Structure formats: structure tokens, C-alpha cells
CSV table of C-alpha atoms in Angstrom, one decimal:
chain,number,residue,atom,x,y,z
A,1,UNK,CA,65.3,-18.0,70.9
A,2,UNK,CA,62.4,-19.0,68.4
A,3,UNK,CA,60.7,-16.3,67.1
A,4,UNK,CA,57.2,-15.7,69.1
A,5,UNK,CA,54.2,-16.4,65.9
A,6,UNK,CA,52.2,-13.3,64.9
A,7,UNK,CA,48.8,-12.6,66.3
A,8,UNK,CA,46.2,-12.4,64.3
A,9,UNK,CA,46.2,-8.5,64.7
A,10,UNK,CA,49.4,-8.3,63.7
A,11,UNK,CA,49.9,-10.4,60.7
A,12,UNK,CA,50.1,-8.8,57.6
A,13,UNK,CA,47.6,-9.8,54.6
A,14,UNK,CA,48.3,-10.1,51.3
A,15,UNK,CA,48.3,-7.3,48.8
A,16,UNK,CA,44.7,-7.2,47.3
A,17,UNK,CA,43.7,-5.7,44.4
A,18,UNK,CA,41.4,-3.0,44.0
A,19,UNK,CA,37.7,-4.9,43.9
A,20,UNK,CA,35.9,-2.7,40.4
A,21,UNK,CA,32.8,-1.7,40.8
A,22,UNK,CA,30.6,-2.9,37.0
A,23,UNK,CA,29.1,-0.3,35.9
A,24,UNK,CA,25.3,0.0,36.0
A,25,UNK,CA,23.1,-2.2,33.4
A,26,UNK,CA,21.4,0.2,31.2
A,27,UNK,CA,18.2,-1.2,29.1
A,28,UNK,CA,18.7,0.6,25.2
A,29,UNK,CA,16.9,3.0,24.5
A,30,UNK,CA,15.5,4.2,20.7
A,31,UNK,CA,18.7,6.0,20.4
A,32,UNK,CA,20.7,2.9,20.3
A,33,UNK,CA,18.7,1.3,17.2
A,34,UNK,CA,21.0,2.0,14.7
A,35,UNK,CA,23.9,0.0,16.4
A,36,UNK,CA,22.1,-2.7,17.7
A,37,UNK,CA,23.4,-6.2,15.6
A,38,UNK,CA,19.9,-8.1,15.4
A,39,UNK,CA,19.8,-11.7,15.1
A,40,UNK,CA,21.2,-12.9,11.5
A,41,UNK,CA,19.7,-16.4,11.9
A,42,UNK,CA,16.0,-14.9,12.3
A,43,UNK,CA,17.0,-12.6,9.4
A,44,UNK,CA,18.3,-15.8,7.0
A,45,UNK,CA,15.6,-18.0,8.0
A,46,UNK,CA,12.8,-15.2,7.5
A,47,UNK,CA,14.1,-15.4,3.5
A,48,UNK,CA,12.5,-19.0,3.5
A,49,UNK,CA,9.3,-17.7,4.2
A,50,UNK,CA,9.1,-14.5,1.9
A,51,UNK,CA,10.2,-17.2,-0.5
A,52,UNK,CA,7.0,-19.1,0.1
A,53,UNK,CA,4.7,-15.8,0.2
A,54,UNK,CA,5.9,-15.0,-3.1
A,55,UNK,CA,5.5,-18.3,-4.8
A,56,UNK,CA,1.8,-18.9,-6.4
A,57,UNK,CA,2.1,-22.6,-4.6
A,58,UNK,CA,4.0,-24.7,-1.8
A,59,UNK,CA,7.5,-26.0,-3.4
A,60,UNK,CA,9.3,-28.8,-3.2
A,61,UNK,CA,12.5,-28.2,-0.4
A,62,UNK,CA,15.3,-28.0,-3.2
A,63,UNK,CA,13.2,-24.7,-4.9
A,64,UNK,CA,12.1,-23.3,-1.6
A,65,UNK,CA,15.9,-23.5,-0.4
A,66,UNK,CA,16.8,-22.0,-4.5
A,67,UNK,CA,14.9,-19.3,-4.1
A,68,UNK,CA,15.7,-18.2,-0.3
A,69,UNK,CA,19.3,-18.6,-1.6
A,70,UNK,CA,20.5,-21.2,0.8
A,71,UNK,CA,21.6,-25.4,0.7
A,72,UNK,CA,18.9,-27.3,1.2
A,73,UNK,CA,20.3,-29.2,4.3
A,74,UNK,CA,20.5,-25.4,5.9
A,75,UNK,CA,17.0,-24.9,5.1
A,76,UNK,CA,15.6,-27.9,6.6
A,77,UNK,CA,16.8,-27.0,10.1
A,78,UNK,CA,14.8,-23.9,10.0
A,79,UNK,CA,11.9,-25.8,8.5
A,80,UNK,CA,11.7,-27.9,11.1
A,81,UNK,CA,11.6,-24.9,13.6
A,82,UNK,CA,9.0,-23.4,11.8
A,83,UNK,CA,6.7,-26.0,11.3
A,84,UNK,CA,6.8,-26.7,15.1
A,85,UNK,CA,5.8,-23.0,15.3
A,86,UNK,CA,3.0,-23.0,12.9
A,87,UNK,CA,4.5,-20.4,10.5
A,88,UNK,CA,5.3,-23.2,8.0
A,89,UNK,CA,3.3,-26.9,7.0
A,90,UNK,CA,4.4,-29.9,5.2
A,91,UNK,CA,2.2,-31.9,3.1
A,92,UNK,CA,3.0,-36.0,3.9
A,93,UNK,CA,1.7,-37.3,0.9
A,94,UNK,CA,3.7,-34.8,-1.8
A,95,UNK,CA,6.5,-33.8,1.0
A,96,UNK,CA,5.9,-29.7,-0.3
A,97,UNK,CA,6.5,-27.1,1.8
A,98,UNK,CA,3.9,-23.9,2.3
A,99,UNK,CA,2.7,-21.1,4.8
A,100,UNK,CA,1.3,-22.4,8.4
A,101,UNK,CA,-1.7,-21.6,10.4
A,102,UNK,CA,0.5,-18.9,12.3
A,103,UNK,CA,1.6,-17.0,9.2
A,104,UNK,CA,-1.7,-16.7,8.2
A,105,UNK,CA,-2.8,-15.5,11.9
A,106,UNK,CA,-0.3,-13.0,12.0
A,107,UNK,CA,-1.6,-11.8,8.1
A,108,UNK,CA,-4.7,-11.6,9.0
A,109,UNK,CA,-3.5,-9.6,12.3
A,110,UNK,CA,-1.6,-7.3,10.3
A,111,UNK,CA,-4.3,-6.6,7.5
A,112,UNK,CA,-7.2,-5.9,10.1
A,113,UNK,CA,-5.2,-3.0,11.7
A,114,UNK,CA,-4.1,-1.4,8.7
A,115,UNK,CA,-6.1,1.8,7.9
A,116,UNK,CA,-5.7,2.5,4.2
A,117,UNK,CA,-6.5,6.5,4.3
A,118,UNK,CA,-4.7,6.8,7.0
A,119,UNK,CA,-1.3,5.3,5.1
A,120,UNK,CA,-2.1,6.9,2.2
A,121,UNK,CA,-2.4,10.7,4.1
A,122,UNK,CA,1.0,9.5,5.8
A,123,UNK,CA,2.2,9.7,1.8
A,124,UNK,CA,0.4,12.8,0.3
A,125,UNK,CA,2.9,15.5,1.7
A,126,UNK,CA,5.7,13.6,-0.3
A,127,UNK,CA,3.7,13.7,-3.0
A,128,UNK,CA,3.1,16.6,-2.9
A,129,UNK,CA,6.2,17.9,-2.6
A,130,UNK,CA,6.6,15.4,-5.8
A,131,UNK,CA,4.0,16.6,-8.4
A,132,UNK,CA,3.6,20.3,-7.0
A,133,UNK,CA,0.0,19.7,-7.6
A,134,UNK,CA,-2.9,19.5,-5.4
A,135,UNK,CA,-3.4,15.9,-3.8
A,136,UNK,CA,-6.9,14.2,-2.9
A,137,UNK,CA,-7.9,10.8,-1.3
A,138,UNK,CA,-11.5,9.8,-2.0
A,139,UNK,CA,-13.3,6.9,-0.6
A,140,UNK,CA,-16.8,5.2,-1.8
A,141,UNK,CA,-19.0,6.8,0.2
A,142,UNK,CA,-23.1,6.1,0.3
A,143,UNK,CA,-24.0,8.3,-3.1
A,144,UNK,CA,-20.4,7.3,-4.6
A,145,UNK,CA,-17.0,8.5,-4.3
A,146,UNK,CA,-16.5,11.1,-1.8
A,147,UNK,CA,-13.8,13.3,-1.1
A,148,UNK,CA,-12.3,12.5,2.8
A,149,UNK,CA,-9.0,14.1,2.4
A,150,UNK,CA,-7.3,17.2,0.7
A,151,UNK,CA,-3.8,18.8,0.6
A,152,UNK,CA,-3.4,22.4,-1.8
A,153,UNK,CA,-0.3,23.0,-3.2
A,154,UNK,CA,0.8,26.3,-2.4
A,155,UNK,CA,1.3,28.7,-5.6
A,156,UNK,CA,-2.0,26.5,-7.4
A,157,UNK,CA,-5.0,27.8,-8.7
A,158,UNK,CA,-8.0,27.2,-5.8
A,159,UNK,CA,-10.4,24.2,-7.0
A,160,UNK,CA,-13.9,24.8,-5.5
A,161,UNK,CA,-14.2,21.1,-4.5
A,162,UNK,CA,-14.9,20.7,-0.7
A,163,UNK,CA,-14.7,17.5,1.7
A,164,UNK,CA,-17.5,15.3,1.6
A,165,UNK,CA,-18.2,16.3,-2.3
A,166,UNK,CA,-19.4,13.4,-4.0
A,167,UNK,CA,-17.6,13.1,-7.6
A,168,UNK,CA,-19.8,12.2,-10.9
A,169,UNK,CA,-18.8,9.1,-12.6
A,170,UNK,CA,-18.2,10.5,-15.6
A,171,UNK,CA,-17.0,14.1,-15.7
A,172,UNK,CA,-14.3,13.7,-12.9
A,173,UNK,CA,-11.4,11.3,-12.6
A,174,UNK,CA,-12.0,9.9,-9.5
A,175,UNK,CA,-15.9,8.7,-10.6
A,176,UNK,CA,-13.8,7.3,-14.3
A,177,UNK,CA,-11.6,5.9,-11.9
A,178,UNK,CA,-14.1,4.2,-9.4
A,179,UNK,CA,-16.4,3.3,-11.9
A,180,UNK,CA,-14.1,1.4,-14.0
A,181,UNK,CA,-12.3,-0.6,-11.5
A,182,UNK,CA,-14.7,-1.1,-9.4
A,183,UNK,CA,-18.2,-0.9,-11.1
A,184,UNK,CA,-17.1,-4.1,-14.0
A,185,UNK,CA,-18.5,-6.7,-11.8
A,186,UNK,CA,-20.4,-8.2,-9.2
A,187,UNK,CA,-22.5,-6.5,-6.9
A,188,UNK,CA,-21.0,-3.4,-7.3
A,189,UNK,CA,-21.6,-2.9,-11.0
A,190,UNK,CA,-25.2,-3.7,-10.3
A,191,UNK,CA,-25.6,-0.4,-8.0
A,192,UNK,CA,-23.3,1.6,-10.1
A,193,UNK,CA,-24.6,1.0,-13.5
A,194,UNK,CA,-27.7,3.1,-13.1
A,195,UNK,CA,-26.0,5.4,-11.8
A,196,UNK,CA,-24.1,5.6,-15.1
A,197,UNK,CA,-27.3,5.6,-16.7
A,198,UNK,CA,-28.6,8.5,-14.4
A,199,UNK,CA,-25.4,10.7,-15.2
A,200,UNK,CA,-24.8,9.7,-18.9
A,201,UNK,CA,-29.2,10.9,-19.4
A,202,UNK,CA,-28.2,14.5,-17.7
A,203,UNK,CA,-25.2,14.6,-20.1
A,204,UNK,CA,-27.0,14.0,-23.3
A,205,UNK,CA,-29.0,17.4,-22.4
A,206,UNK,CA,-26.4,19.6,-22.4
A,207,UNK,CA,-24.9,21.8,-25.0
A,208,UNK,CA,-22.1,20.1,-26.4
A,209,UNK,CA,-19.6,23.3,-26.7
A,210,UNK,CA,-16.7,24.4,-25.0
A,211,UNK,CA,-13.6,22.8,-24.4
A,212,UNK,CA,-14.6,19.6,-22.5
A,213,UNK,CA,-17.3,18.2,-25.7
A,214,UNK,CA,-14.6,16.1,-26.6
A,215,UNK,CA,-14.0,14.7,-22.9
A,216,UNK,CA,-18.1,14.0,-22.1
A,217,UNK,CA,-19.6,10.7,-23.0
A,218,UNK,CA,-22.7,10.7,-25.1
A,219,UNK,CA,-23.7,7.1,-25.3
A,220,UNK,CA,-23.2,4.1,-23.5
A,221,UNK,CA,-20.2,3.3,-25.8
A,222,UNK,CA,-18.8,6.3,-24.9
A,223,UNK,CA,-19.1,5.0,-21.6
A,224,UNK,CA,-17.8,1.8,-22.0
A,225,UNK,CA,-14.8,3.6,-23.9
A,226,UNK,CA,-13.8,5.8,-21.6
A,227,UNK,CA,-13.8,3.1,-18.9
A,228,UNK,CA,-12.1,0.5,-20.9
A,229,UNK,CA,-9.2,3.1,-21.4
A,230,UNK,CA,-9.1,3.7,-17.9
A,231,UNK,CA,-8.3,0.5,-16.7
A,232,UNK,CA,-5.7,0.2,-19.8
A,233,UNK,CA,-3.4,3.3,-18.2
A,234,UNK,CA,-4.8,1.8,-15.2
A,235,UNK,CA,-5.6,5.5,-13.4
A,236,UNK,CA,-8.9,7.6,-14.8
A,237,UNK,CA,-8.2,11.1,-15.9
A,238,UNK,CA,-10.5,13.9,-17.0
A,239,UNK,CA,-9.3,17.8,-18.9
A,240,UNK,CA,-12.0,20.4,-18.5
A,241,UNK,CA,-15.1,18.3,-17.8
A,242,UNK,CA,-15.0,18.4,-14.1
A,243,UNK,CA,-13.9,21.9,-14.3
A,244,UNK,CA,-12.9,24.5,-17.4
A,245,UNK,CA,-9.1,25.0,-17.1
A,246,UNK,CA,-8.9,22.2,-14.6
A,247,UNK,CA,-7.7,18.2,-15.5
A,248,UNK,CA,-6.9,15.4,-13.4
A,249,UNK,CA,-5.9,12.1,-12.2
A,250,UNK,CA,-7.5,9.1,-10.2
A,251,UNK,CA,-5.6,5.9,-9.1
A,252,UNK,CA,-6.7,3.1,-7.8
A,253,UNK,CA,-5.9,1.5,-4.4
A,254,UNK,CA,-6.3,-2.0,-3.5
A,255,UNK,CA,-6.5,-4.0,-0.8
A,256,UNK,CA,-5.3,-8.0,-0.8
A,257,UNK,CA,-8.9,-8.9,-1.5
A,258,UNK,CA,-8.4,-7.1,-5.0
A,259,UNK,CA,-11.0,-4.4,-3.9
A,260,UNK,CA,-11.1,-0.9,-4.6
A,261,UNK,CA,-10.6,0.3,-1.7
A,262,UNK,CA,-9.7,4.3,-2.5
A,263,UNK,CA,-8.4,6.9,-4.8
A,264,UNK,CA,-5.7,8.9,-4.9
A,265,UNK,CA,-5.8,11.8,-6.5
A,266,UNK,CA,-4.2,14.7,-8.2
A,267,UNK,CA,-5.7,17.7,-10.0
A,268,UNK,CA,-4.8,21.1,-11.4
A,269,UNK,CA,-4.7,23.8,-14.1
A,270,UNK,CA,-4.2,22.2,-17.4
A,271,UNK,CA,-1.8,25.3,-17.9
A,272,UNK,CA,1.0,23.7,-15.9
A,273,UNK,CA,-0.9,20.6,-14.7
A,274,UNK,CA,1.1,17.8,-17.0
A,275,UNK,CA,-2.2,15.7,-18.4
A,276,UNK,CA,0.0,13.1,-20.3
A,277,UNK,CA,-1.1,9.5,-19.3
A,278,UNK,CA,2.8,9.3,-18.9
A,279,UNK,CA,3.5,12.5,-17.6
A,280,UNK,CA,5.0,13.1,-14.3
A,281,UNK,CA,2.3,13.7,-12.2
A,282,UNK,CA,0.3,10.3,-13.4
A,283,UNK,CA,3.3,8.2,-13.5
A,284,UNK,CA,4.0,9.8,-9.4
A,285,UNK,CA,0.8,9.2,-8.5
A,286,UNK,CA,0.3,5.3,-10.1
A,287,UNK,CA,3.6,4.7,-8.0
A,288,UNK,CA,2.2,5.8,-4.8
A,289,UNK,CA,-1.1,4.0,-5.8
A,290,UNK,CA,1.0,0.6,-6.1
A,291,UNK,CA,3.2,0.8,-2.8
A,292,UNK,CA,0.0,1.8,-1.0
A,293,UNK,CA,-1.4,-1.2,-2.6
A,294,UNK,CA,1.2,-3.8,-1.5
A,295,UNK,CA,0.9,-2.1,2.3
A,296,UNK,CA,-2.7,-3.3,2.1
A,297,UNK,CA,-1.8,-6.6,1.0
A,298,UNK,CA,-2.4,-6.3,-2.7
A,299,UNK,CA,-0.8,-8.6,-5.3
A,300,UNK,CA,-1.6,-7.9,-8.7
A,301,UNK,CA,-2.9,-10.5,-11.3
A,302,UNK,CA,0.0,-11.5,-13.9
């Protein structure tokens, strides 16, 4: 007899395998960073246009590709990307490539949130650390250049300066400093000048004696000395005319209009304080004073 067929509830399936259950999707979180992979393409194509912010022009295709380190077919295709995106422009008549409308949108973005003592107190406790010295930011306030920030070094000897202080112009190194990058020109050397004038008359009436004779202007040469070899070492400095025992430095900071924009500054006793215009602590603090710079923007005239 023919076998009777299987019901339904009695046939046997077919061996399955175990269904896996996928894991949970996890977004990364700040811990992962350091492994994530990025995109290289963004990262290659982002050399094209630091090429162009560094060049004093547009450029023709085969010196923009030279100089982002590419074939100029390769750097075409993201050329055409990025002029569809506004970050980079093409003039039709001489076929030159330079920065878009976007890349300067997102400059501008960038520069008008960047607050320049707040950067440069983000880099006074390594700087401290550096010179050993006690570090001050000063800003041009209504009477002149007034003290906003200050860090003692521990184991220094106490300077009776105070927040707020407005520095003289010509006995400290934050007034040299001020005065002489920021006081040769324009406006600004209109409303500084007599107040040269005012500081250099109250000079001329005291004793000339002591230690700090040799470091007070008498005349307006003086003046004009002191300030011209300010800008040479490009930082102002002043030994015992701010204070007897005391020297110091002042370097500039500038933002990417080319304006002085704030000082940084580092003062001591001249018993270990290093006053050489290439001693450690000026050549520490003119570094700092240049990165802070070239956060704000800054490029400096060649």
C-alpha cells in the first residue's frame, strides 16, 4: 500500500539556522576620536585651498595644483566642486583660480568670534611654565594701555602693578611697545603723540640719577630712538624705569587687519629676569606673540 502523505502537523521542516540578533547601533561618542578614519578626499582637496590662502594672488591651475602637491587633472575635479560651492572662483577672461564668496564668509565667520584675550589667557599658564616669570596681557584701554590680565610666577619677587593700571609710554614696556607699533600712523599716532609729549615734559623734570638715567628719554629723539628700536626686535622692553630692580618685555599682537590689538607681557627682577633682546624669556614671549597672531588672522608684511 502507498504510503498515506504527511499532514501538515506532522511534516518535518528543514533545519534552520540560528536567526543573529545585530547588535545595537551606537552613535560615537568623543572617546572614539582618535580612531575615527575621516574623509581623505576632503583632507586632499582642502590642500588646494590653503594653497590659494597662502598665495599673494589667484594662480594659474598648473601652480595651484604645484603647490597643493597634486596633477593638475586631479585638481580640476575638486575645482569644479568648489566653485559650485562658492569656496573657490574662476576668472573667464585670464582662466586663474582664487578664494570664493563662501571662503571668505566662513573667514569672516571665524574672525568675528575669535576673542584675542581670551586665546592669549588660554596660553599664559604655558608660558609661564616656560619663562618662570610673571606674565601680563594688556589691552588699549581709554587713557592707554591697560593691564586686563595677570599670572605671578610663584617663587618671584611681588610687582605692585594692579589690574586696570594704565602703563606710561615711555617708562614701561608695554607703553614702548604700544606706542611704537601702534602710535606710527594714522589716527592713532594723532591721539598718542601728545601723549608722548605729556610724558616725555614730566620726564625732563626729574633727577636724572639712579640706575634707570640711561633707560629714560630726554628729548623727542630719544623718543623716536627708543621706539624705532622697538619695532627693530620687534617687542619693547624697559630695565629699571618702570620699577628699580624690575625689567621687562612687551610684544605685540595683531589681528588680520594689521592692528595692534594687545600685549603680552613678561616682567621681573633683573636679578634672574634674562633682559637680552635674545634671551629666553623675549624670544618665548615673541613666539607666543606670533601664533596668537596668526590665530587672529595675521599675516605679516614680507
Amino acid at each position: 500500500m502507498p504510503a498515506a502523505p504527511r499532514s501538515p502537523a506532522t511534516a518535518v521542516a528543514p533545519a534552520r539556522a540560528p536567526r543573529r540578533t545585530a547588535a545595537p547601533a551606537t552613535e560615537p561618542t568623543d572617546d572614539d576620536e582618535p580612531l575615527r578614519a575621516g574623509i581623505q578626499s576632503v583632507e586632499v582637496g582642502f590642500e588646494l585651498l590653503n594653497a590659494l590662502s597662502n598665495a599673494p594672488g589667484s594662480l594659474m591651475l598648473r601652480d595651484l595644483a604645484a603647490a597643493a602637491g597634486m596633477s593638475a587633472a586631479k585638481a580640476h575635479r575638486y575645482l569644479v566642486s568648489f566653485q559650485r560651492m562658492g569656496l573657490v572662483m574662476q576668472d573667464p577672461a585670464t582662466t586663474r583660480y582664487d578664494l570664493g564668496p563662501a571662503a571668505l564668509r566662513l573667514g569672516l565667520a571665524s574672525l568675528s568670534r575669535i576673542d584675542g584675550v581670551k586665546l592669549a589667557r588660554e596660553r599664559v599658564e604655558a608660558l609661564l611654565l616656560e619663562t618662570g616669570h610673571t606674565l601680563a596681557i594688556a589691552v588699549w584701554g581709554n587713557q592707554g594701555p591697560t593691564m586686563v590680565h595677570w599670572a605671578e610666577a610663584p617663587q618671584t619677587v611681588p610687582v605692585t602693578l594692579r589690574l586696570g593700571d594704565v602703563m606710561p609710554l615711555l617708562t614701561s614696556a608695554t607703553g614702548r611697545c604700544f606706542a611704537a607699533f601702534m602710535g606710527h600712523e594714522g589716527r592713532d599716532a594723532q591721539r598718542i603723540a601728545p601723549m608722548i609729549r605729556d610724558e616725555l615734559a614730566r620726564l625732563k623734570k626729574l633727577p636724572r640719577n639712579g640706575f634707570a638715567a640711561a633707560d629714560l628719554p630726554q628729548s623727542q629723539a630719544d623718543v623716536q630712538a627708543v621706539l624705532e628700536e622697538t619695532r627693530r626686535h620687534g617687542l619693547g622692553r624697559v630695565i629699571h624705569s618702570l620699577l628699580p630692580g624690575v625689567g621687562g618685555f612687551c610684544a605685540p599682537v595683531f589681528d588680520a587687519q594689521g592692528h595692534l590689538t594687545l600685549g603680552l607681557v613678561v616682567l621681573g627682577s633683573v636679578t634672574t629676569l634674562d633682559t637680552a633682546w635674545d634671551g629666553a624669556p623675549a624670544t618665548a614671549l615673541l613666539r607666543c606673540a606670533h601664533q596668537l597672531s596668526a590665530d587672529l588672522g595675521h599675516t605679516p608684511s614680507r
